[in-house]
Amino acid sequence: MPKSTVSQLHTLISELRKQRAELVKGIEEIDAIFAGLGISDTPEKRRGRPKGSGKKRKDATKAKAKRQKFSQTANEFVLGLVDGKSLTSAQVNQAWKKSGRKGVANNTLTTLTKGGKLKREEVKGKRGGTYKQA
């Protein structure tokens, strides 16, 4: 006849108590060995500043700037500037800033030059170049 659940539970509890007693005895032996060697059984404290005590970065909480929209694309803007003229990259960048655009037009100039829409000529002794329509 099968054992009742209550008797099974009593058996399980007594086995667990025996296992616990063995483990406690093992821990006591380890503590005795540590004491004999002069070793502390408590873990060492963490070195350095406490977690979360660092300063928060201001720029991490700033909202990202919204992307600006213009009536002309960057390519259209630069091609309109250069139309029939020869402009230096500095002149193009100056007009770029005046129109309220951020950064510089160098990437757009490179894209248009590689695309064959602008021609770039070196300026001797200076940085940058002059751009004409191709």
mmCIF file with all atom_site columns, C-alpha atoms in Angstrom:
data_model
loop_
_atom_site.group_PDB
_atom_site.id
_atom_site.type_symbol
_atom_site.label_atom_id
_atom_site.label_alt_id
_atom_site.label_comp_id
_atom_site.label_asym_id
_atom_site.label_entity_id
_atom_site.label_seq_id
_atom_site.pdbx_PDB_ins_code
_atom_site.Cartn_x
_atom_site.Cartn_y
_atom_site.Cartn_z
_atom_site.occupancy
_atom_site.B_iso_or_equiv
_atom_site.pdbx_formal_charge
_atom_site.auth_seq_id
_atom_site.auth_comp_id
_atom_site.auth_asym_id
_atom_site.auth_atom_id
_atom_site.pdbx_PDB_model_num
ATOM 1   C CA . MET A 1 1   ? 0.000  0.000  0.000   1.00 0.00 ? 1   MET A CA 1
ATOM 2   C CA . PRO A 1 2   ? 1.396  3.451  -0.952  1.00 0.00 ? 2   PRO A CA 1
ATOM 3   C CA . LYS A 1 3   ? 2.563  5.822  1.753   1.00 0.00 ? 3   LYS A CA 1
ATOM 4   C CA . SER A 1 4   ? 0.378  8.805  2.453   1.00 0.00 ? 4   SER A CA 1
ATOM 5   C CA . THR A 1 5   ? 1.507  12.249 1.412   1.00 0.00 ? 5   THR A CA 1
ATOM 6   C CA . VAL A 1 6   ? 1.937  13.312 5.000   1.00 0.00 ? 6   VAL A CA 1
ATOM 7   C CA . SER A 1 7   ? 4.364  10.482 5.732   1.00 0.00 ? 7   SER A CA 1
ATOM 8   C CA . GLN A 1 8   ? 6.252  11.256 2.486   1.00 0.00 ? 8   GLN A CA 1
ATOM 9   C CA . LEU A 1 9   ? 6.511  14.880 3.573   1.00 0.00 ? 9   LEU A CA 1
ATOM 10  C CA . HIS A 1 10  ? 7.879  13.880 7.001   1.00 0.00 ? 10  HIS A CA 1
ATOM 11  C CA . THR A 1 11  ? 10.473 11.646 5.319   1.00 0.00 ? 11  THR A CA 1
ATOM 12  C CA . LEU A 1 12  ? 11.539 14.462 2.968   1.00 0.00 ? 12  LEU A CA 1
ATOM 13  C CA . ILE A 1 13  ? 11.857 16.956 5.823   1.00 0.00 ? 13  ILE A CA 1
ATOM 14  C CA . SER A 1 14  ? 13.995 14.597 7.891   1.00 0.00 ? 14  SER A CA 1
ATOM 15  C CA . GLU A 1 15  ? 16.313 13.981 4.875   1.00 0.00 ? 15  GLU A CA 1
ATOM 16  C CA . LEU A 1 16  ? 16.648 17.716 4.302   1.00 0.00 ? 16  LEU A CA 1
ATOM 17  C CA . ARG A 1 17  ? 17.509 18.277 7.974   1.00 0.00 ? 17  ARG A CA 1
ATOM 18  C CA . LYS A 1 18  ? 20.230 15.620 7.766   1.00 0.00 ? 18  LYS A CA 1
ATOM 19  C CA . GLN A 1 19  ? 21.694 17.281 4.622   1.00 0.00 ? 19  GLN A CA 1
ATOM 20  C CA . ARG A 1 20  ? 21.586 20.695 6.304   1.00 0.00 ? 20  ARG A CA 1
ATOM 21  C CA . ALA A 1 21  ? 23.380 19.366 9.384   1.00 0.00 ? 21  ALA A CA 1
ATOM 22  C CA . GLU A 1 22  ? 26.146 17.899 7.179   1.00 0.00 ? 22  GLU A CA 1
ATOM 23  C CA . LEU A 1 23  ? 26.533 21.208 5.322   1.00 0.00 ? 23  LEU A CA 1
ATOM 24  C CA . VAL A 1 24  ? 26.655 23.222 8.569   1.00 0.00 ? 24  VAL A CA 1
ATOM 25  C CA . LYS A 1 25  ? 29.339 20.852 9.868   1.00 0.00 ? 25  LYS A CA 1
ATOM 26  C CA . GLY A 1 26  ? 31.324 21.383 6.633   1.00 0.00 ? 26  GLY A CA 1
ATOM 27  C CA . ILE A 1 27  ? 31.047 25.169 6.985   1.00 0.00 ? 27  ILE A CA 1
ATOM 28  C CA . GLU A 1 28  ? 32.260 24.955 10.594  1.00 0.00 ? 28  GLU A CA 1
ATOM 29  C CA . GLU A 1 29  ? 35.285 22.944 9.440   1.00 0.00 ? 29  GLU A CA 1
ATOM 30  C CA . ILE A 1 30  ? 36.075 25.538 6.770   1.00 0.00 ? 30  ILE A CA 1
ATOM 31  C CA . ASP A 1 31  ? 35.742 28.355 9.334   1.00 0.00 ? 31  ASP A CA 1
ATOM 32  C CA . ALA A 1 32  ? 38.149 26.508 11.666  1.00 0.00 ? 32  ALA A CA 1
ATOM 33  C CA . ILE A 1 33  ? 40.717 26.120 8.868   1.00 0.00 ? 33  ILE A CA 1
ATOM 34  C CA . PHE A 1 34  ? 40.366 29.830 7.971   1.00 0.00 ? 34  PHE A CA 1
ATOM 35  C CA . ALA A 1 35  ? 40.781 30.818 11.624  1.00 0.00 ? 35  ALA A CA 1
ATOM 36  C CA . GLY A 1 36  ? 43.913 28.661 11.892  1.00 0.00 ? 36  GLY A CA 1
ATOM 37  C CA . LEU A 1 37  ? 45.388 30.396 8.830   1.00 0.00 ? 37  LEU A CA 1
ATOM 38  C CA . GLY A 1 38  ? 44.288 33.871 9.914   1.00 0.00 ? 38  GLY A CA 1
ATOM 39  C CA . ILE A 1 39  ? 41.976 34.308 6.942   1.00 0.00 ? 39  ILE A CA 1
ATOM 40  C CA . SER A 1 40  ? 38.741 36.261 7.286   1.00 0.00 ? 40  SER A CA 1
ATOM 41  C CA . ASP A 1 41  ? 35.686 34.535 5.860   1.00 0.00 ? 41  ASP A CA 1
ATOM 42  C CA . THR A 1 42  ? 33.938 37.833 5.033   1.00 0.00 ? 42  THR A CA 1
ATOM 43  C CA . PRO A 1 43  ? 34.493 39.055 1.472   1.00 0.00 ? 43  PRO A CA 1
ATOM 44  C CA . GLU A 1 44  ? 36.667 42.117 0.934   1.00 0.00 ? 44  GLU A CA 1
ATOM 45  C CA . LYS A 1 45  ? 34.946 45.434 0.374   1.00 0.00 ? 45  LYS A CA 1
ATOM 46  C CA . ARG A 1 46  ? 34.679 46.802 -3.124  1.00 0.00 ? 46  ARG A CA 1
ATOM 47  C CA . ARG A 1 47  ? 37.434 49.256 -3.953  1.00 0.00 ? 47  ARG A CA 1
ATOM 48  C CA . GLY A 1 48  ? 36.719 52.712 -5.372  1.00 0.00 ? 48  GLY A CA 1
ATOM 49  C CA . ARG A 1 49  ? 33.692 54.921 -5.235  1.00 0.00 ? 49  ARG A CA 1
ATOM 50  C CA . PRO A 1 50  ? 30.345 53.430 -4.280  1.00 0.00 ? 50  PRO A CA 1
ATOM 51  C CA . LYS A 1 51  ? 28.073 52.460 -7.131  1.00 0.00 ? 51  LYS A CA 1
ATOM 52  C CA . GLY A 1 52  ? 25.866 55.279 -8.358  1.00 0.00 ? 52  GLY A CA 1
ATOM 53  C CA . SER A 1 53  ? 27.932 58.022 -6.724  1.00 0.00 ? 53  SER A CA 1
ATOM 54  C CA . GLY A 1 54  ? 29.351 59.374 -9.991  1.00 0.00 ? 54  GLY A CA 1
ATOM 55  C CA . LYS A 1 55  ? 28.201 62.650 -11.495 1.00 0.00 ? 55  LYS A CA 1
ATOM 56  C CA . LYS A 1 56  ? 25.579 62.413 -14.186 1.00 0.00 ? 56  LYS A CA 1
ATOM 57  C CA . ARG A 1 57  ? 26.660 63.737 -17.544 1.00 0.00 ? 57  ARG A CA 1
ATOM 58  C CA . LYS A 1 58  ? 24.732 66.799 -18.583 1.00 0.00 ? 58  LYS A CA 1
ATOM 59  C CA . ASP A 1 59  ? 24.827 66.046 -22.300 1.00 0.00 ? 59  ASP A CA 1
ATOM 60  C CA . ALA A 1 60  ? 23.274 62.616 -21.739 1.00 0.00 ? 60  ALA A CA 1
ATOM 61  C CA . THR A 1 61  ? 20.050 64.196 -20.527 1.00 0.00 ? 61  THR A CA 1
ATOM 62  C CA . LYS A 1 62  ? 19.804 66.836 -23.268 1.00 0.00 ? 62  LYS A CA 1
ATOM 63  C CA . ALA A 1 63  ? 17.143 66.364 -25.870 1.00 0.00 ? 63  ALA A CA 1
ATOM 64  C CA . LYS A 1 64  ? 18.407 65.678 -29.351 1.00 0.00 ? 64  LYS A CA 1
ATOM 65  C CA . ALA A 1 65  ? 18.177 68.632 -31.730 1.00 0.00 ? 65  ALA A CA 1
ATOM 66  C CA . LYS A 1 66  ? 15.458 68.311 -34.334 1.00 0.00 ? 66  LYS A CA 1
ATOM 67  C CA . ARG A 1 67  ? 16.461 67.929 -37.939 1.00 0.00 ? 67  ARG A CA 1
ATOM 68  C CA . GLN A 1 68  ? 16.111 71.107 -39.959 1.00 0.00 ? 68  GLN A CA 1
ATOM 69  C CA . LYS A 1 69  ? 14.144 71.265 -43.200 1.00 0.00 ? 69  LYS A CA 1
ATOM 70  C CA . PHE A 1 70  ? 14.954 73.560 -46.087 1.00 0.00 ? 70  PHE A CA 1
ATOM 71  C CA . SER A 1 71  ? 13.156 74.343 -49.325 1.00 0.00 ? 71  SER A CA 1
ATOM 72  C CA . GLN A 1 72  ? 16.170 73.124 -51.338 1.00 0.00 ? 72  GLN A CA 1
ATOM 73  C CA . THR A 1 73  ? 18.216 69.995 -50.856 1.00 0.00 ? 73  THR A CA 1
ATOM 74  C CA . ALA A 1 74  ? 21.906 70.412 -50.119 1.00 0.00 ? 74  ALA A CA 1
ATOM 75  C CA . ASN A 1 75  ? 22.793 69.416 -53.691 1.00 0.00 ? 75  ASN A CA 1
ATOM 76  C CA . GLU A 1 76  ? 20.307 71.904 -55.187 1.00 0.00 ? 76  GLU A CA 1
ATOM 77  C CA . PHE A 1 77  ? 21.601 74.653 -52.910 1.00 0.00 ? 77  PHE A CA 1
ATOM 78  C CA . VAL A 1 78  ? 25.256 74.168 -53.896 1.00 0.00 ? 78  VAL A CA 1
ATOM 79  C CA . LEU A 1 79  ? 24.472 73.772 -57.608 1.00 0.00 ? 79  LEU A CA 1
ATOM 80  C CA . GLY A 1 80  ? 22.436 77.003 -57.460 1.00 0.00 ? 80  GLY A CA 1
ATOM 81  C CA . LEU A 1 81  ? 25.373 78.826 -55.885 1.00 0.00 ? 81  LEU A CA 1
ATOM 82  C CA . VAL A 1 82  ? 27.926 77.606 -58.401 1.00 0.00 ? 82  VAL A CA 1
ATOM 83  C CA . ASP A 1 83  ? 25.652 78.156 -61.426 1.00 0.00 ? 83  ASP A CA 1
ATOM 84  C CA . GLY A 1 84  ? 27.892 79.856 -64.027 1.00 0.00 ? 84  GLY A CA 1
ATOM 85  C CA . LYS A 1 85  ? 30.470 80.964 -61.438 1.00 0.00 ? 85  LYS A CA 1
ATOM 86  C CA . SER A 1 86  ? 33.714 79.673 -60.023 1.00 0.00 ? 86  SER A CA 1
ATOM 87  C CA . LEU A 1 87  ? 33.568 79.573 -56.223 1.00 0.00 ? 87  LEU A CA 1
ATOM 88  C CA . THR A 1 88  ? 36.049 78.393 -53.627 1.00 0.00 ? 88  THR A CA 1
ATOM 89  C CA . SER A 1 89  ? 35.012 75.919 -50.959 1.00 0.00 ? 89  SER A CA 1
ATOM 90  C CA . ALA A 1 90  ? 35.342 78.733 -48.389 1.00 0.00 ? 90  ALA A CA 1
ATOM 91  C CA . GLN A 1 91  ? 32.841 80.872 -50.330 1.00 0.00 ? 91  GLN A CA 1
ATOM 92  C CA . VAL A 1 92  ? 30.413 77.965 -50.615 1.00 0.00 ? 92  VAL A CA 1
ATOM 93  C CA . ASN A 1 93  ? 30.746 77.285 -46.871 1.00 0.00 ? 93  ASN A CA 1
ATOM 94  C CA . GLN A 1 94  ? 30.159 80.966 -46.069 1.00 0.00 ? 94  GLN A CA 1
ATOM 95  C CA . ALA A 1 95  ? 26.923 80.978 -48.111 1.00 0.00 ? 95  ALA A CA 1
ATOM 96  C CA . TRP A 1 96  ? 25.982 77.668 -46.485 1.00 0.00 ? 96  TRP A CA 1
ATOM 97  C CA . LYS A 1 97  ? 26.243 79.231 -42.998 1.00 0.00 ? 97  LYS A CA 1
ATOM 98  C CA . LYS A 1 98  ? 24.362 82.401 -44.075 1.00 0.00 ? 98  LYS A CA 1
ATOM 99  C CA . SER A 1 99  ? 21.433 80.283 -45.224 1.00 0.00 ? 99  SER A CA 1
ATOM 100 C CA . GLY A 1 100 ? 21.125 78.887 -41.678 1.00 0.00 ? 100 GLY A CA 1
ATOM 101 C CA . ARG A 1 101 ? 22.482 75.440 -42.386 1.00 0.00 ? 101 ARG A CA 1
ATOM 102 C CA . LYS A 1 102 ? 24.659 73.802 -39.759 1.00 0.00 ? 102 LYS A CA 1
ATOM 103 C CA . GLY A 1 103 ? 28.108 72.379 -40.388 1.00 0.00 ? 103 GLY A CA 1
ATOM 104 C CA . VAL A 1 104 ? 29.903 72.864 -43.692 1.00 0.00 ? 104 VAL A CA 1
ATOM 105 C CA . ALA A 1 105 ? 29.176 71.994 -47.318 1.00 0.00 ? 105 ALA A CA 1
ATOM 106 C CA . ASN A 1 106 ? 32.335 69.923 -47.850 1.00 0.00 ? 106 ASN A CA 1
ATOM 107 C CA . ASN A 1 107 ? 30.519 66.579 -47.973 1.00 0.00 ? 107 ASN A CA 1
ATOM 108 C CA . THR A 1 108 ? 28.030 67.923 -50.498 1.00 0.00 ? 108 THR A CA 1
ATOM 109 C CA . LEU A 1 109 ? 30.830 69.368 -52.630 1.00 0.00 ? 109 LEU A CA 1
ATOM 110 C CA . THR A 1 110 ? 32.601 66.000 -52.636 1.00 0.00 ? 110 THR A CA 1
ATOM 111 C CA . THR A 1 111 ? 29.401 64.151 -53.547 1.00 0.00 ? 111 THR A CA 1
ATOM 112 C CA . LEU A 1 112 ? 28.651 66.477 -56.437 1.00 0.00 ? 112 LEU A CA 1
ATOM 113 C CA . THR A 1 113 ? 32.255 66.315 -57.670 1.00 0.00 ? 113 THR A CA 1
ATOM 114 C CA . LYS A 1 114 ? 32.287 62.516 -57.614 1.00 0.00 ? 114 LYS A CA 1
ATOM 115 C CA . GLY A 1 115 ? 28.880 62.508 -59.315 1.00 0.00 ? 115 GLY A CA 1
ATOM 116 C CA . GLY A 1 116 ? 30.286 64.578 -62.165 1.00 0.00 ? 116 GLY A CA 1
ATOM 117 C CA . LYS A 1 117 ? 28.043 67.613 -61.592 1.00 0.00 ? 117 LYS A CA 1
ATOM 118 C CA . LEU A 1 118 ? 30.900 69.841 -60.375 1.00 0.00 ? 118 LEU A CA 1
ATOM 119 C CA . LYS A 1 119 ? 34.500 70.177 -61.429 1.00 0.00 ? 119 LYS A CA 1
ATOM 120 C CA . ARG A 1 120 ? 37.154 70.856 -58.830 1.00 0.00 ? 120 ARG A CA 1
ATOM 121 C CA . GLU A 1 121 ? 40.366 72.721 -59.573 1.00 0.00 ? 121 GLU A CA 1
ATOM 122 C CA . GLU A 1 122 ? 43.267 72.979 -57.145 1.00 0.00 ? 122 GLU A CA 1
ATOM 123 C CA . VAL A 1 123 ? 44.293 76.412 -55.849 1.00 0.00 ? 123 VAL A CA 1
ATOM 124 C CA . LYS A 1 124 ? 48.084 76.642 -55.758 1.00 0.00 ? 124 LYS A CA 1
ATOM 125 C CA . GLY A 1 125 ? 49.531 77.334 -52.322 1.00 0.00 ? 125 GLY A CA 1
ATOM 126 C CA . LYS A 1 126 ? 46.138 77.192 -50.543 1.00 0.00 ? 126 LYS A CA 1
ATOM 127 C CA . ARG A 1 127 ? 43.884 74.590 -49.046 1.00 0.00 ? 127 ARG A CA 1
ATOM 128 C CA . GLY A 1 128 ? 40.613 73.732 -50.733 1.00 0.00 ? 128 GLY A CA 1
ATOM 129 C CA . GLY A 1 129 ? 39.799 74.334 -54.348 1.00 0.00 ? 129 GLY A CA 1
ATOM 130 C CA . THR A 1 130 ? 37.529 76.158 -56.777 1.00 0.00 ? 130 THR A CA 1
ATOM 131 C CA . TYR A 1 131 ? 34.355 74.531 -58.045 1.00 0.00 ? 131 TYR A CA 1
ATOM 132 C CA . LYS A 1 132 ? 32.662 75.035 -61.401 1.00 0.00 ? 132 LYS A CA 1
ATOM 133 C CA . GLN A 1 133 ? 29.751 73.310 -63.030 1.00 0.00 ? 133 GLN A CA 1
ATOM 134 C CA . ALA A 1 134 ? 30.821 70.388 -65.182 1.00 0.00 ? 134 ALA A CA 1
#
